[in-house]
Amino acid sequence: MFSPSSRNHSQSSPYEVSRIKHGTSSHEIENPEEEALALFRRVLRMRPLPSVVRFNHLLGQISKTKHKSVVISLFNQMGLLGIMPDFFTLNILINCFCHLNHMGFSLCVLGKFVKSGYAPDTVTLNTLMNGFLLEGKVDEARECFCKMTKGGCKPDIVTYNSLLNGFCKVGDTTAAVQLFRNMEKDRFCKPNIVSYNTVINDLWRTQAAMELLCKMQDCGPLPNIRSYGILLDGLCKNGQLQETIELFRNTEEKKLPLNIVIYNILIGGMCKAGNLVAARDLFSQLSSKGLQPDARVYNTMISGLLDGGLIDEAINL
DNA sequence: TTAGGGTTAG
């Protein structure tokens, strides 16, 4: 039986936790979470007991409401009634432990998986890796990836992208690029737009980022507005004004849906370069493009004007 | 199939 201490819940019964949280009486069912819990309690009293599939349905529903420790408590109640967990139950349980930062318990369940004769699948792999990455444990995520794929688990695009993002977050660009190359070689799982944007976001200071964009334009997947946003931001940060303007024109030509973030990047870039005329021009274009300036754009424009000594204009903006 | 999950630009 699994019984980790919960960080977020008291020792009340699952149903009580739910009632307290939502302030309802025991007779009022107000949301799907309460409905699932009430149903679970009814199902526990049924004789003969329903199949494990029915229980999995309910556990899955409750798990989606983010009450992971409640799921674990219900799983234990199932055990007391002699309901054997199946492949799906165990994956749900692993997911709950991962979200509660109880990776030790997640690995215990994995052991139970193997002992019961189940082979962990892509869902198990992604869930475990996500658990490690949530804790910032990239090395453990990598080890998990290596061990499980060697053991026959097939990685999918999410497996790769999760690890890619993990490497980028800790600044391990070499590992990220290596993994990206492995994906390019993988016949079954080529990099997609998420993979490209993740790597471009990591390489924005380098020429390699622009080369990746060209590659996308030539061979696909086609870059989206976020790909351009990442690069425009990089060019602005590098002070490459001419390249910024060219790339922006390229974005316009491709008729990609320009948004307020793109304009804020450009306005900030122009202000930084001291080109307040261009910054003001971009700002004044917003309404004609159907875009509503938000607080951040105002902030960028006002800061630019103040830095340029145009105090009255900043006040009257 | 009942389970899981990825970029996140200002």
CSV table of C-alpha atoms (C1' of nucleotides) in Angstrom, one decimal:
chain,number,residue,atom,x,y,z
A,1,MET,CA,0.0,0.0,0.0
A,2,PHE,CA,1.3,3.5,-0.8
A,3,SER,CA,0.9,6.2,1.8
A,4,PRO,CA,3.2,9.2,1.2
A,5,SER,CA,2.5,12.2,3.4
A,6,SER,CA,0.6,14.7,1.4
A,7,ARG,CA,1.8,18.3,1.2
A,8,ASN,CA,-1.5,19.8,0.3
A,9,HIS,CA,-4.2,17.8,2.1
A,10,SER,CA,-5.2,17.3,5.6
A,11,GLN,CA,-6.0,13.9,7.1
A,12,SER,CA,-9.7,14.3,6.2
A,13,SER,CA,-11.3,11.7,4.0
A,14,PRO,CA,-11.2,12.5,0.3
A,15,TYR,CA,-14.8,13.4,0.2
A,16,GLU,CA,-14.4,15.7,3.3
A,17,VAL,CA,-11.4,17.4,1.7
A,18,SER,CA,-13.5,18.1,-1.3
A,19,ARG,CA,-16.5,19.4,0.7
A,20,ILE,CA,-14.4,21.6,2.8
A,21,LYS,CA,-12.6,23.1,-0.2
A,22,HIS,CA,-15.8,23.9,-2.0
A,23,GLY,CA,-17.9,24.8,1.0
A,24,THR,CA,-20.8,22.6,0.0
A,25,SER,CA,-23.0,20.3,2.1
A,26,SER,CA,-22.8,16.6,1.6
A,27,HIS,CA,-26.0,16.6,-0.5
A,28,GLU,CA,-24.8,19.2,-3.0
A,29,ILE,CA,-22.8,18.1,-6.0
A,30,GLU,CA,-21.4,21.1,-7.7
A,31,ASN,CA,-18.6,20.1,-9.9
A,32,PRO,CA,-17.1,17.1,-11.8
A,33,GLU,CA,-14.5,16.5,-9.0
A,34,GLU,CA,-17.2,16.1,-6.3
A,35,GLU,CA,-19.3,14.1,-8.7
A,36,ALA,CA,-16.4,11.7,-9.4
A,37,LEU,CA,-15.7,11.3,-5.7
A,38,ALA,CA,-19.3,10.7,-4.8
A,39,LEU,CA,-19.5,8.2,-7.6
A,40,PHE,CA,-16.3,6.5,-6.4
A,41,ARG,CA,-17.8,6.1,-2.9
A,42,ARG,CA,-20.9,4.6,-4.3
A,43,VAL,CA,-18.9,2.2,-6.6
A,44,LEU,CA,-16.9,1.1,-3.5
A,45,ARG,CA,-20.1,-0.1,-1.9
A,46,MET,CA,-21.4,-1.9,-5.0
A,47,ARG,CA,-21.6,-5.7,-4.9
A,48,PRO,CA,-20.4,-7.4,-6.9
A,49,LEU,CA,-17.6,-4.8,-7.3
A,50,PRO,CA,-17.3,-3.2,-10.8
A,51,SER,CA,-14.3,-3.9,-12.9
A,52,VAL,CA,-11.0,-2.2,-12.6
A,53,VAL,CA,-11.8,-0.3,-15.8
A,54,ARG,CA,-14.6,1.5,-14.0
A,55,PHE,CA,-12.3,2.4,-11.2
A,56,ASN,CA,-9.7,3.6,-13.6
A,57,HIS,CA,-12.2,5.9,-15.2
A,58,LEU,CA,-13.0,7.5,-11.9
A,59,LEU,CA,-9.4,7.7,-10.8
A,60,GLY,CA,-8.5,9.3,-14.1
A,61,GLN,CA,-11.2,11.9,-13.7
A,62,ILE,CA,-10.2,12.8,-10.1
A,63,SER,CA,-6.6,12.9,-11.1
A,64,LYS,CA,-7.4,15.5,-13.8
A,65,THR,CA,-8.8,17.7,-11.0
A,66,LYS,CA,-5.3,17.9,-9.7
A,67,HIS,CA,-6.2,16.2,-6.4
A,68,LYS,CA,-3.4,13.7,-6.8
A,69,SER,CA,-3.2,12.7,-3.1
A,70,VAL,CA,-6.9,11.9,-3.1
A,71,VAL,CA,-6.3,9.5,-6.0
A,72,ILE,CA,-3.6,7.7,-4.0
A,73,SER,CA,-5.9,7.4,-1.0
A,74,LEU,CA,-8.7,5.9,-3.2
A,75,PHE,CA,-6.2,3.6,-4.8
A,76,ASN,CA,-5.4,2.3,-1.3
A,77,GLN,CA,-9.1,1.8,-0.6
A,78,MET,CA,-9.3,-0.3,-3.8
A,79,GLY,CA,-6.5,-2.4,-2.5
A,80,LEU,CA,-8.3,-3.0,0.8
A,81,LEU,CA,-11.2,-4.4,-1.2
A,82,GLY,CA,-9.0,-6.7,-3.2
A,83,ILE,CA,-9.3,-4.9,-6.5
A,84,MET,CA,-6.2,-5.7,-8.5
A,85,PRO,CA,-4.7,-2.7,-10.3
A,86,ASP,CA,-4.0,-3.0,-14.0
A,87,PHE,CA,-1.7,-1.3,-16.4
A,88,PHE,CA,-3.8,1.9,-16.6
A,89,THR,CA,-4.2,2.1,-12.8
A,90,LEU,CA,-0.4,2.0,-12.3
A,91,ASN,CA,0.2,4.7,-14.9
A,92,ILE,CA,-2.4,6.9,-13.1
A,93,LEU,CA,-0.7,6.2,-9.8
A,94,ILE,CA,2.8,7.0,-11.2
A,95,ASN,CA,1.5,10.3,-12.6
A,96,CYS,CA,0.0,11.2,-9.2
A,97,PHE,CA,3.3,10.5,-7.3
A,98,CYS,CA,5.2,12.5,-9.9
A,99,HIS,CA,3.0,15.5,-9.5
A,100,LEU,CA,3.4,15.3,-5.7
A,101,ASN,CA,7.2,15.2,-6.1
A,102,HIS,CA,7.4,11.7,-4.7
A,103,MET,CA,9.6,10.2,-7.4
A,104,GLY,CA,10.7,7.5,-5.0
A,105,PHE,CA,7.1,6.2,-4.8
A,106,SER,CA,6.8,6.6,-8.6
A,107,LEU,CA,9.8,4.3,-9.1
A,108,CYS,CA,8.3,1.8,-6.6
A,109,VAL,CA,5.2,1.6,-8.7
A,110,LEU,CA,7.4,1.1,-11.7
A,111,GLY,CA,8.9,-1.8,-9.9
A,112,LYS,CA,5.4,-3.2,-9.2
A,113,PHE,CA,4.7,-2.8,-12.9
A,114,VAL,CA,7.6,-5.0,-13.9
A,115,LYS,CA,6.9,-7.5,-11.1
A,116,SER,CA,3.3,-7.8,-12.3
A,117,GLY,CA,4.6,-8.7,-15.8
A,118,TYR,CA,3.7,-5.4,-17.4
A,119,ALA,CA,6.1,-3.6,-19.8
A,120,PRO,CA,6.1,0.1,-19.2
A,121,ASP,CA,5.0,2.0,-22.3
A,122,THR,CA,5.5,5.5,-23.8
A,123,VAL,CA,3.0,7.0,-21.3
A,124,THR,CA,4.9,5.6,-18.4
A,125,LEU,CA,8.2,6.9,-19.8
A,126,ASN,CA,6.8,10.4,-20.5
A,127,THR,CA,5.1,10.5,-17.1
A,128,LEU,CA,8.3,9.5,-15.2
A,129,MET,CA,10.5,11.9,-17.2
A,130,ASN,CA,8.1,14.7,-16.6
A,131,GLY,CA,8.2,14.0,-12.9
A,132,PHE,CA,12.0,14.3,-12.9
A,133,LEU,CA,11.9,17.4,-15.0
A,134,LEU,CA,9.3,19.0,-12.7
A,135,GLU,CA,11.9,18.6,-10.0
A,136,GLY,CA,14.6,20.0,-12.2
A,137,LYS,CA,16.4,16.7,-12.3
A,138,VAL,CA,17.6,16.6,-15.9
A,139,ASP,CA,20.2,14.0,-15.3
A,140,GLU,CA,17.7,11.6,-13.8
A,141,ALA,CA,15.3,12.3,-16.7
A,142,ARG,CA,18.1,11.5,-19.2
A,143,GLU,CA,19.0,8.3,-17.3
A,144,CYS,CA,15.3,7.3,-17.3
A,145,PHE,CA,15.1,8.0,-21.0
A,146,CYS,CA,18.2,5.9,-21.8
A,147,LYS,CA,17.3,2.9,-19.5
A,148,MET,CA,13.7,2.7,-20.6
A,149,THR,CA,14.3,3.2,-24.4
A,150,LYS,CA,17.0,0.5,-24.1
A,151,GLY,CA,14.5,-1.7,-22.4
A,152,GLY,CA,12.1,-1.4,-25.4
A,153,CYS,CA,10.0,1.7,-24.6
A,154,LYS,CA,9.5,3.7,-27.7
A,155,PRO,CA,10.0,7.4,-27.3
A,156,ASP,CA,7.5,9.7,-29.1
A,157,ILE,CA,7.7,13.4,-30.0
A,158,VAL,CA,6.7,14.5,-26.5
A,159,THR,CA,9.4,12.3,-24.9
A,160,TYR,CA,12.0,14.0,-27.1
A,161,ASN,CA,10.7,17.5,-26.7
A,162,SER,CA,10.4,17.2,-22.9
A,163,LEU,CA,14.0,16.2,-22.7
A,164,LEU,CA,15.1,18.8,-25.2
A,165,ASN,CA,13.4,21.5,-23.1
A,166,GLY,CA,15.0,20.0,-19.9
A,167,PHE,CA,18.4,20.4,-21.4
A,168,CYS,CA,17.7,23.9,-22.7
A,169,LYS,CA,16.4,25.0,-19.3
A,170,VAL,CA,19.6,24.0,-17.5
A,171,GLY,CA,21.7,25.5,-20.3
A,172,ASP,CA,23.1,22.3,-21.6
A,173,THR,CA,23.0,23.4,-25.2
A,174,THR,CA,25.4,20.6,-26.3
A,175,ALA,CA,23.1,17.9,-25.1
A,176,ALA,CA,20.1,19.7,-26.6
A,177,VAL,CA,21.7,19.9,-30.0
A,178,GLN,CA,22.9,16.3,-29.8
A,179,LEU,CA,19.4,15.1,-29.0
A,180,PHE,CA,18.0,17.3,-31.8
A,181,ARG,CA,20.4,15.6,-34.2
A,182,ASN,CA,19.4,12.2,-33.0
A,183,MET,CA,15.8,13.1,-33.7
A,184,GLU,CA,16.7,14.1,-37.2
A,185,LYS,CA,18.2,10.7,-37.7
A,186,ASP,CA,15.2,8.9,-36.1
A,187,ARG,CA,13.1,7.5,-38.9
A,188,PHE,CA,9.9,7.5,-36.8
A,189,CYS,CA,10.2,10.7,-34.8
A,190,LYS,CA,11.4,13.8,-36.7
A,191,PRO,CA,11.7,17.2,-34.9
A,192,ASN,CA,8.4,19.2,-35.1
A,193,ILE,CA,7.7,22.9,-34.7
A,194,VAL,CA,8.0,22.5,-30.9
A,195,SER,CA,11.4,20.9,-31.2
A,196,TYR,CA,12.6,23.6,-33.5
A,197,ASN,CA,11.3,26.5,-31.4
A,198,THR,CA,12.8,25.0,-28.3
A,199,VAL,CA,16.3,24.8,-29.8
A,200,ILE,CA,16.0,28.1,-31.6
A,201,ASN,CA,15.1,29.7,-28.3
A,202,ASP,CA,18.3,28.2,-26.8
A,203,LEU,CA,20.5,29.2,-29.7
A,204,TRP,CA,19.2,32.7,-30.3
A,205,ARG,CA,22.6,34.4,-29.7
A,206,THR,CA,24.1,32.4,-32.6
A,207,GLN,CA,24.0,32.2,-36.3
A,208,ALA,CA,22.8,28.6,-35.9
A,209,ALA,CA,19.4,29.8,-34.9
A,210,MET,CA,18.9,31.7,-38.2
A,211,GLU,CA,20.2,28.6,-40.1
A,212,LEU,CA,17.6,26.5,-38.4
A,213,LEU,CA,14.9,29.0,-39.5
A,214,CYS,CA,16.1,28.7,-43.1
A,215,LYS,CA,16.1,24.9,-42.8
A,216,MET,CA,12.5,25.1,-41.6
A,217,GLN,CA,11.5,27.3,-44.5
A,218,ASP,CA,13.2,24.9,-46.9
A,219,CYS,CA,12.3,21.5,-45.6
A,220,GLY,CA,9.6,22.1,-42.9
A,221,PRO,CA,8.1,22.1,-40.5
A,222,LEU,CA,7.1,25.7,-41.5
A,223,PRO,CA,8.1,28.3,-38.8
A,224,ASN,CA,5.2,29.8,-37.0
A,225,ILE,CA,4.8,33.3,-35.4
A,226,ARG,CA,6.5,32.1,-32.3
A,227,SER,CA,9.6,31.0,-34.2
A,228,TYR,CA,9.9,34.4,-35.7
A,229,GLY,CA,9.2,36.1,-32.3
A,230,ILE,CA,12.1,34.2,-30.7
A,231,LEU,CA,14.4,35.2,-33.5
A,232,LEU,CA,13.2,38.8,-33.7
A,233,ASP,CA,13.8,39.1,-29.9
A,234,GLY,CA,17.3,37.7,-30.3
A,235,LEU,CA,18.2,40.1,-33.1
A,236,CYS,CA,16.9,43.0,-31.0
A,237,LYS,CA,18.9,41.9,-28.0
A,238,ASN,CA,22.0,41.6,-30.2
A,239,GLY,CA,21.3,45.1,-31.5
A,240,GLN,CA,21.1,43.8,-35.1
A,241,LEU,CA,18.6,46.4,-36.3
A,242,GLN,CA,18.9,45.9,-40.0
A,243,GLU,CA,18.4,42.1,-39.7
A,244,THR,CA,15.5,42.7,-37.4
A,245,ILE,CA,13.7,44.9,-40.0
A,246,GLU,CA,14.4,42.3,-42.8
A,247,LEU,CA,13.1,39.5,-40.7
A,248,PHE,CA,10.0,41.5,-39.8
A,249,ARG,CA,9.3,42.2,-43.5
A,250,ASN,CA,9.8,38.5,-44.1
A,251,THR,CA,7.1,37.8,-41.5
A,252,GLU,CA,4.7,40.3,-43.1
A,253,GLU,CA,5.3,38.8,-46.5
A,254,LYS,CA,4.4,35.4,-45.2
A,255,LYS,CA,1.2,36.8,-43.8
A,256,LEU,CA,1.8,35.3,-40.4
A,257,PRO,CA,-0.6,36.6,-37.8
A,258,LEU,CA,1.3,39.4,-36.2
A,259,ASN,CA,0.5,39.9,-32.5
A,260,ILE,CA,1.1,42.3,-29.7
A,261,VAL,CA,4.2,40.4,-28.6
A,262,ILE,CA,5.9,40.8,-31.9
A,263,TYR,CA,5.2,44.6,-31.9
A,264,ASN,CA,6.4,44.9,-28.3
A,265,ILE,CA,9.7,43.2,-29.3
A,266,LEU,CA,10.1,45.5,-32.3
A,267,ILE,CA,9.2,48.7,-30.4
A,268,GLY,CA,11.6,47.7,-27.6
A,269,GLY,CA,14.3,47.0,-30.2
A,270,MET,CA,13.8,50.3,-31.9
A,271,CYS,CA,13.8,52.2,-28.7
A,272,LYS,CA,17.0,50.5,-27.6
A,273,ALA,CA,18.6,51.4,-30.9
A,274,GLY,CA,17.6,55.1,-30.3
A,275,ASN,CA,15.2,55.0,-33.3
A,276,LEU,CA,12.2,56.6,-31.6
A,277,VAL,CA,10.6,57.6,-35.0
A,278,ALA,CA,10.4,53.9,-36.0
A,279,ALA,CA,9.2,52.9,-32.5
A,280,ARG,CA,6.4,55.5,-32.6
A,281,ASP,CA,5.5,54.5,-36.1
A,282,LEU,CA,5.1,50.9,-35.0
A,283,PHE,CA,3.1,51.9,-32.0
A,284,SER,CA,0.7,54.0,-34.1
A,285,GLN,CA,0.2,51.0,-36.5
A,286,LEU,CA,-1.3,48.9,-33.7
A,287,SER,CA,-4.9,50.0,-34.1
A,288,SER,CA,-4.9,49.6,-37.9
A,289,LYS,CA,-3.6,46.1,-37.4
A,290,GLY,CA,-6.5,45.3,-35.0
A,291,LEU,CA,-4.2,45.1,-32.0
A,292,GLN,CA,-5.0,46.6,-28.6
A,293,PRO,CA,-1.9,47.9,-26.9
A,294,ASP,CA,-1.5,46.3,-23.5
A,295,ALA,CA,0.3,47.4,-20.4
A,296,ARG,CA,3.7,46.0,-21.5
A,297,VAL,CA,3.6,47.8,-24.8
A,298,TYR,CA,2.8,51.0,-23.1
A,299,ASN,CA,5.6,50.4,-20.7
A,300,THR,CA,8.1,49.8,-23.5
A,301,MET,CA,7.0,52.9,-25.4
A,302,ILE,CA,6.9,55.1,-22.4
A,303,SER,CA,10.4,53.9,-21.2
A,304,GLY,CA,11.7,54.5,-24.7
A,305,LEU,CA,10.3,58.1,-24.8
A,306,LEU,CA,11.6,58.8,-21.3
A,307,ASP,CA,15.1,57.5,-22.2
A,308,GLY,CA,15.0,59.7,-25.2
A,309,GLY,CA,14.2,62.8,-23.0
A,310,LEU,CA,10.6,63.1,-24.5
A,311,ILE,CA,8.9,63.4,-21.1
A,312,ASP,CA,5.8,65.3,-22.3
A,313,GLU,CA,5.2,62.8,-25.0
A,314,ALA,CA,5.6,60.0,-22.6
A,315,ILE,CA,3.0,61.6,-20.2
A,316,ASN,CA,0.5,62.2,-23.0
A,317,LEU,CA,0.8,58.8,-24.6
B,1,DT,C1',-8.2,2.3,-24.6
B,2,DT,C1',-9.4,3.9,-19.1
B,3,DA,C1',-3.6,6.5,-18.4
B,4,DG,C1',0.6,10.7,-19.8
B,5,DG,C1',2.9,14.6,-22.0
B,6,DG,C1',6.1,18.9,-25.2
B,7,DT,C1',7.8,25.1,-27.3
B,8,DT,C1',5.5,29.5,-23.8
B,9,DA,C1',8.9,34.8,-27.8
B,10,DG,C1',7.8,41.1,-24.9
